[in-house]
Coordinates of C-alpha atoms in Angstrom, one line a residue:
Q1 CA 84.6 -33.1 210.0
Q2 CA 83.8 -31.6 206.5
N3 CA 81.2 -31.6 204.1
N4 CA 82.6 -32.9 200.7
D5 CA 81.5 -30.1 198.4
T6 CA 84.6 -30.1 196.4
P7 CA 83.9 -30.5 192.8
L8 CA 84.4 -33.9 191.5
P9 CA 87.4 -34.3 189.4
P10 CA 86.8 -35.9 185.9
S11 CA 87.2 -39.6 186.0
Q12 CA 89.4 -41.4 183.4
D13 CA 88.4 -44.9 184.3
H14 CA 84.7 -44.8 184.5
P15 CA 83.3 -41.4 183.1
R16 CA 79.8 -42.8 182.6
I17 CA 77.5 -45.5 184.0
Q18 CA 75.7 -47.6 181.5
H19 CA 73.4 -49.5 183.7
H20 CA 71.2 -52.2 182.2
P21 CA 69.3 -55.1 183.7
R22 CA 71.6 -58.1 184.2
K23 CA 70.9 -61.6 185.2
L24 CA 72.7 -62.9 188.3
L25 CA 74.6 -66.1 187.9
T26 CA 72.7 -69.1 188.9
E27 CA 73.6 -70.2 192.4
L28 CA 75.3 -73.5 193.2
E29 CA 72.7 -76.1 194.1
T30 CA 73.4 -76.6 197.9
P31 CA 71.1 -77.4 200.7
N32 CA 71.0 -73.9 201.8
A33 CA 72.3 -70.9 199.8
T34 CA 75.5 -69.5 201.3
E35 CA 74.7 -67.1 204.4
D36 CA 78.0 -65.1 204.7
D37 CA 78.1 -63.9 201.1
E38 CA 80.4 -60.9 201.8
E39 CA 82.8 -62.4 199.0
L40 CA 80.3 -64.0 196.6
F41 CA 78.3 -61.4 194.8
P42 CA 80.6 -59.1 192.7
S43 CA 78.3 -56.5 191.4
Q44 CA 75.5 -54.0 192.8
Q45 CA 72.1 -55.2 191.4
S46 CA 69.5 -53.7 193.8
K47 CA 66.0 -53.8 194.6
S48 CA 63.9 -51.7 196.8
D49 CA 61.6 -53.0 199.4
I50 CA 59.0 -50.1 199.8
D51 CA 55.6 -52.0 200.3
A52 CA 53.7 -49.6 202.3
A53 CA 53.5 -45.6 202.6
N54 CA 55.3 -45.6 205.8
E55 CA 57.7 -48.3 205.3
P56 CA 61.3 -47.1 205.4
M57 CA 63.1 -47.1 202.1
F58 CA 65.5 -50.2 201.7
V59 CA 67.8 -50.4 198.7
M60 CA 69.8 -53.6 198.8
P61 CA 71.5 -56.0 196.7
S62 CA 69.2 -58.4 194.8
V63 CA 70.4 -61.6 196.5
F64 CA 70.0 -60.3 200.3
R65 CA 68.0 -61.9 203.0
P66 CA 68.3 -62.2 206.8
N67 CA 70.9 -64.6 208.4
T68 CA 69.6 -68.0 208.9
Y69 CA 72.2 -68.6 211.6
F70 CA 73.8 -65.9 213.8
K71 CA 75.9 -67.1 216.6
G72 CA 77.5 -64.9 219.2
R73 CA 78.4 -61.1 218.4
E74 CA 75.7 -59.9 220.7
K75 CA 78.3 -57.6 222.6
E76 CA 79.4 -56.3 219.1
L77 CA 75.8 -55.6 218.0
K78 CA 74.9 -53.5 221.0
L79 CA 78.1 -51.5 220.7
L80 CA 77.4 -51.0 216.9
H81 CA 74.1 -49.6 217.6
K82 CA 75.4 -47.5 220.5
M83 CA 77.9 -45.9 218.3
L84 CA 75.7 -45.4 215.1
T85 CA 73.1 -43.6 217.2
D86 CA 75.4 -41.6 219.3
R87 CA 73.6 -38.5 219.8
K88 CA 76.6 -36.0 220.3
I89 CA 78.2 -37.1 217.0
R90 CA 75.0 -37.1 215.2
S91 CA 74.2 -33.7 216.3
V92 CA 77.0 -32.2 214.3
G93 CA 77.3 -34.8 211.5
T94 CA 77.4 -38.6 210.5
S95 CA 78.2 -41.2 212.9
S96 CA 80.4 -43.7 211.2
V97 CA 81.6 -47.1 212.3
L98 CA 84.1 -49.5 210.8
I99 CA 83.7 -53.2 211.3
Q100 CA 87.1 -54.8 210.6
S101 CA 88.4 -58.2 210.6
M102 CA 90.4 -60.5 208.4
P103 CA 88.6 -62.2 205.4
G104 CA 85.8 -64.7 206.4
G105 CA 85.6 -62.9 209.9
G106 CA 81.9 -62.2 209.7
K107 CA 82.0 -58.5 209.1
S108 CA 79.1 -58.5 206.4
H109 CA 77.3 -61.1 208.5
L110 CA 77.2 -58.8 211.7
A111 CA 76.2 -55.6 209.4
R112 CA 73.4 -57.7 207.8
Q113 CA 72.1 -58.9 211.1
Y114 CA 72.1 -55.3 212.4
V115 CA 70.3 -54.1 209.5
F116 CA 67.3 -56.5 209.8
E117 CA 67.0 -56.0 213.5
H118 CA 67.3 -52.2 213.4
R119 CA 65.6 -51.4 210.1
Y120 CA 62.7 -49.4 211.7
D121 CA 65.2 -47.3 213.4
Y122 CA 66.2 -45.5 210.5
P123 CA 63.1 -44.0 209.0
G124 CA 65.2 -42.1 206.5
G125 CA 66.0 -45.3 204.7
I126 CA 68.9 -48.1 204.6
F127 CA 71.0 -48.2 201.6
W128 CA 73.4 -51.1 201.1
I129 CA 76.3 -50.8 198.7
R130 CA 78.9 -53.2 197.8
A131 CA 82.1 -51.3 197.7
K132 CA 84.9 -53.5 196.7
S133 CA 85.7 -51.2 193.5
L134 CA 84.7 -47.8 192.3
Q135 CA 82.4 -49.4 189.7
E136 CA 80.5 -51.1 192.4
L137 CA 80.1 -47.6 194.2
E138 CA 78.8 -46.1 190.9
Y139 CA 76.3 -48.9 190.6
G140 CA 75.1 -48.5 194.2
Y141 CA 74.8 -44.7 193.8
Y142 CA 72.9 -45.3 190.5
D143 CA 70.4 -47.7 192.4
I144 CA 69.8 -45.2 195.2
A145 CA 69.1 -42.2 192.6
K146 CA 66.8 -44.8 190.7
V147 CA 64.7 -45.8 193.6
A148 CA 64.6 -41.9 194.8
G149 CA 63.6 -40.9 191.6
L150 CA 66.2 -38.3 191.0
S151 CA 65.9 -36.6 187.7
E152 CA 69.7 -37.3 186.9
V153 CA 69.1 -40.8 186.2
T154 CA 67.9 -41.9 183.0
I155 CA 65.4 -44.9 182.5
A156 CA 67.5 -48.1 181.6
G157 CA 66.7 -49.4 178.2
Q158 CA 66.3 -46.1 176.4
G159 CA 69.6 -46.1 175.0
E160 CA 70.8 -43.3 177.1
T161 CA 73.6 -43.0 179.7
S162 CA 73.7 -41.2 182.9
N163 CA 76.8 -39.1 183.9
T164 CA 78.5 -40.8 186.7
H165 CA 79.5 -37.6 188.6
A166 CA 76.2 -36.1 188.2
V167 CA 74.4 -39.1 189.7
V168 CA 76.8 -39.2 192.5
K169 CA 76.5 -35.4 193.3
A170 CA 72.7 -35.7 192.9
V171 CA 72.6 -38.5 195.5
Q172 CA 75.0 -36.7 197.8
A173 CA 72.6 -33.6 197.7
W174 CA 69.6 -35.8 198.2
L175 CA 70.9 -37.6 201.2
S176 CA 72.1 -34.2 202.7
S177 CA 68.4 -33.1 202.5
I178 CA 67.0 -35.9 204.7
D179 CA 68.1 -37.5 207.9
N180 CA 68.0 -40.6 209.9
W181 CA 69.3 -42.8 207.2
L182 CA 71.8 -45.6 207.4
L183 CA 74.3 -46.3 204.5
I184 CA 76.4 -49.5 204.4
F185 CA 79.6 -49.5 202.3
D186 CA 80.5 -53.2 202.3
G187 CA 83.9 -54.6 201.6
I188 CA 85.4 -51.1 201.0
H189 CA 89.0 -50.5 200.3
F190 CA 90.1 -47.1 201.6
D191 CA 92.9 -46.5 199.2
F192 CA 90.6 -46.0 196.2
E193 CA 91.4 -42.8 194.4
G194 CA 88.6 -40.1 194.7
L195 CA 86.8 -42.3 197.4
E196 CA 86.2 -39.3 199.6
H197 CA 83.7 -38.0 196.9
Y198 CA 81.5 -41.0 197.5
I199 CA 81.1 -40.4 201.4
P200 CA 78.2 -38.3 202.2
F201 CA 78.1 -36.1 205.4
A202 CA 74.7 -35.0 207.1
K203 CA 73.6 -34.3 210.4
N204 CA 71.6 -37.2 212.2
T205 CA 72.7 -40.0 209.8
S206 CA 74.9 -43.2 210.2
I207 CA 77.4 -45.1 208.0
I208 CA 78.7 -48.7 208.4
Y209 CA 82.0 -49.6 206.8
T210 CA 83.1 -53.3 206.5
S211 CA 86.6 -54.0 205.5
T212 CA 89.8 -55.9 206.3
E213 CA 91.6 -52.6 206.3
R214 CA 91.6 -49.8 208.9
T215 CA 91.6 -46.2 208.4
T216 CA 93.8 -43.9 210.4
G217 CA 92.1 -42.3 213.3
E218 CA 91.7 -38.8 211.9
E219 CA 90.7 -39.4 208.4
Y220 CA 87.7 -36.9 208.3
Q221 CA 87.0 -37.6 204.7
F222 CA 85.5 -40.9 206.1
D223 CA 83.7 -39.3 208.9
N224 CA 86.3 -40.4 211.5
P225 CA 84.8 -43.9 212.0
Q226 CA 84.9 -45.7 215.3
V227 CA 86.3 -49.1 215.0
I228 CA 84.9 -52.4 216.0
P229 CA 87.4 -55.2 215.6
L230 CA 86.0 -58.6 215.2
D231 CA 87.8 -61.4 217.0
P232 CA 87.3 -64.9 216.1
L233 CA 84.1 -66.6 217.7
T234 CA 84.8 -68.2 221.0
K235 CA 85.3 -72.0 221.1
R236 CA 81.6 -72.5 222.3
E237 CA 80.1 -70.2 219.8
A238 CA 82.2 -71.7 216.9
Q239 CA 81.2 -75.3 218.1
E240 CA 77.3 -74.4 218.3
L241 CA 77.4 -72.7 214.8
L242 CA 79.0 -75.9 213.3
F243 CA 76.4 -78.1 214.8
E244 CA 73.4 -75.7 214.0
E245 CA 74.3 -75.4 210.5
M246 CA 75.0 -79.1 210.2
G247 CA 71.6 -79.7 211.4
K248 CA 72.7 -81.6 214.5
K249 CA 70.4 -81.8 217.4
K250 CA 71.4 -81.7 221.1
P251 CA 72.4 -83.4 223.2
Y252 CA 76.0 -83.6 221.8
T253 CA 78.2 -86.5 222.7
Q254 CA 81.6 -85.8 224.1
D255 CA 83.3 -87.3 221.0
D256 CA 81.2 -84.7 218.8
L257 CA 82.3 -81.8 221.1
Q258 CA 85.9 -82.8 220.9
R259 CA 86.1 -83.3 217.1
A260 CA 84.1 -80.2 216.7
E261 CA 86.4 -78.2 218.9
E262 CA 89.4 -79.4 217.1
L263 CA 88.0 -78.6 213.5
V264 CA 86.9 -75.1 214.4
E265 CA 90.3 -74.4 216.0
L266 CA 92.1 -75.5 212.8
M267 CA 89.6 -73.0 210.9
D268 CA 90.8 -70.3 213.4
R269 CA 87.0 -70.2 214.6
L270 CA 86.2 -68.0 211.4
P271 CA 82.6 -68.0 210.7
L272 CA 82.7 -68.4 206.9
M273 CA 85.0 -71.4 207.0
I274 CA 82.8 -73.1 209.6
H275 CA 79.7 -72.5 207.4
V276 CA 81.2 -74.0 204.1
A277 CA 82.3 -77.1 206.3
A278 CA 78.8 -77.5 207.8
L279 CA 77.3 -77.2 204.4
Q280 CA 79.5 -79.9 203.1
L281 CA 78.8 -82.3 206.0
K282 CA 75.0 -81.5 205.8
A283 CA 75.1 -82.2 202.1
T284 CA 77.3 -85.3 202.3
R285 CA 76.2 -86.6 205.6
E286 CA 79.9 -87.5 206.1
P287 CA 80.8 -88.3 209.7
L288 CA 82.5 -85.6 211.5
A289 CA 85.4 -87.6 212.4
K290 CA 86.1 -88.7 209.0
Y291 CA 85.7 -85.1 207.7
L292 CA 88.1 -83.9 210.3
R293 CA 90.8 -86.6 209.4
S294 CA 90.4 -85.3 205.8
Y295 CA 90.7 -81.8 206.6
K296 CA 93.9 -82.3 208.7
S297 CA 95.5 -84.1 205.9
R298 CA 94.9 -81.4 203.4
P299 CA 98.2 -79.4 202.4
K300 CA 98.3 -76.1 204.0
V301 CA 99.4 -73.6 201.2
G302 CA 99.0 -69.8 201.1
N303 CA 96.9 -67.7 203.5
L304 CA 93.4 -67.8 202.0
P305 CA 91.7 -70.3 204.1
A306 CA 88.2 -69.1 203.5
Y307 CA 88.8 -69.2 199.6
R308 CA 90.5 -72.8 199.8
A309 CA 87.5 -74.0 201.8
V310 CA 85.0 -72.9 199.1
R311 CA 87.0 -74.1 196.3
E312 CA 87.6 -77.6 197.9
Q313 CA 83.9 -77.9 198.4
L314 CA 83.3 -77.2 194.8
E315 CA 86.0 -79.6 193.8
H316 CA 84.3 -82.5 196.1
R317 CA 80.9 -81.8 194.2
G318 CA 82.5 -81.8 190.8
A319 CA 81.3 -78.4 190.1
I320 CA 83.5 -77.8 187.1
A321 CA 81.6 -75.0 185.6
A322 CA 81.7 -73.0 189.2
L323 CA 85.4 -73.7 189.4
N324 CA 86.1 -72.5 185.8
L325 CA 84.1 -69.3 186.5
M326 CA 86.2 -68.6 189.7
S327 CA 89.4 -69.1 187.6
I328 CA 88.1 -66.7 185.1
L329 CA 87.1 -64.1 187.6
A330 CA 90.4 -64.3 189.3
F331 CA 92.4 -63.8 186.2
F332 CA 90.4 -61.1 184.6
G333 CA 88.6 -59.4 187.7
T334 CA 85.2 -59.4 189.0
H335 CA 83.3 -57.1 186.6
I336 CA 83.0 -59.4 183.5
P337 CA 79.4 -58.9 182.0
V338 CA 77.3 -61.8 182.7
E339 CA 76.2 -61.7 179.2
M340 CA 79.7 -62.5 178.0
V341 CA 80.0 -65.5 180.2
A342 CA 76.5 -66.6 178.9
L343 CA 77.6 -66.1 175.3
G344 CA 80.8 -68.1 176.0
K345 CA 78.8 -71.0 177.4
F346 CA 76.4 -70.9 174.4
Y347 CA 79.3 -70.9 171.8
N348 CA 80.9 -73.7 173.9
D349 CA 77.7 -75.9 173.9
T350 CA 76.8 -75.2 170.3
V351 CA 80.2 -75.3 168.6
Y352 CA 82.3 -77.7 170.6
Q353 CA 79.6 -80.1 171.9
G354 CA 77.0 -79.4 169.3

């Protein structure tokens, strides 16, 4: 393992950060806001939760809360804690763990559960960064620098900008000066050019990566993470998750159990897909048997079941604006400024409908 002290190369794509307050998109009106939001919030807009003098620092996305439902994964939770707090590894550097699964497998859900259960085990602070692009990493590092009060960060709104690399290096130096912190890189892709410059290294510290990818076993620039591959939920866990999120109370009938089993198997027992189905069943009060027949008759195209499930739910609700926004983001990318979308909506409302 090595400390990443190599001078940062000049960036061609994102040389400077311009960080200004931005409004979050209005969430869909659902009975419960989506719990497994590992795919749904594309930009880092953090808030800190430091209410008391001895409260650990907590830098997190602004739409971030404990899981309402968490089923199974107890073995993985215990293993994750054991790996992250490995004394032998932490005595010489950072103990890193990669939570890996296919899309919709519950990676962020597990990491979030761990964070809220073990928040006070990390007095140095917990820092959650969305990491699906280098731009998100830049936002995340800016947020940490801002909350830590580092001088390299200028106050947003004064018309100044902060050099990306100066902020990253300042945060790296600050993290190296303290210990007992936990850093989460959520949704990371390991093939980003220059990614190693965003990975800190310090004794008695811990990192969680969540990803659909796996690093090779000897990638020291990522602190040689141990890997926890997430299997699908067991049949029983998947059934119980479906019933609980539907709001269905025990005892369950044999017909309910059989139909739930068939449905969760069709969904490969993926938590995100089960969550989406349960939300729709709860919102529409559609009988499970009817929903199962409808689901079985849907065409099976492509290999994005979780995405299709979300899209079909929006179509069922007639949420045209949300569907249009998904199309725009899919075509142009996830980093369209919210102000641009708001301006387009205003123009559409005033010009075409006014």
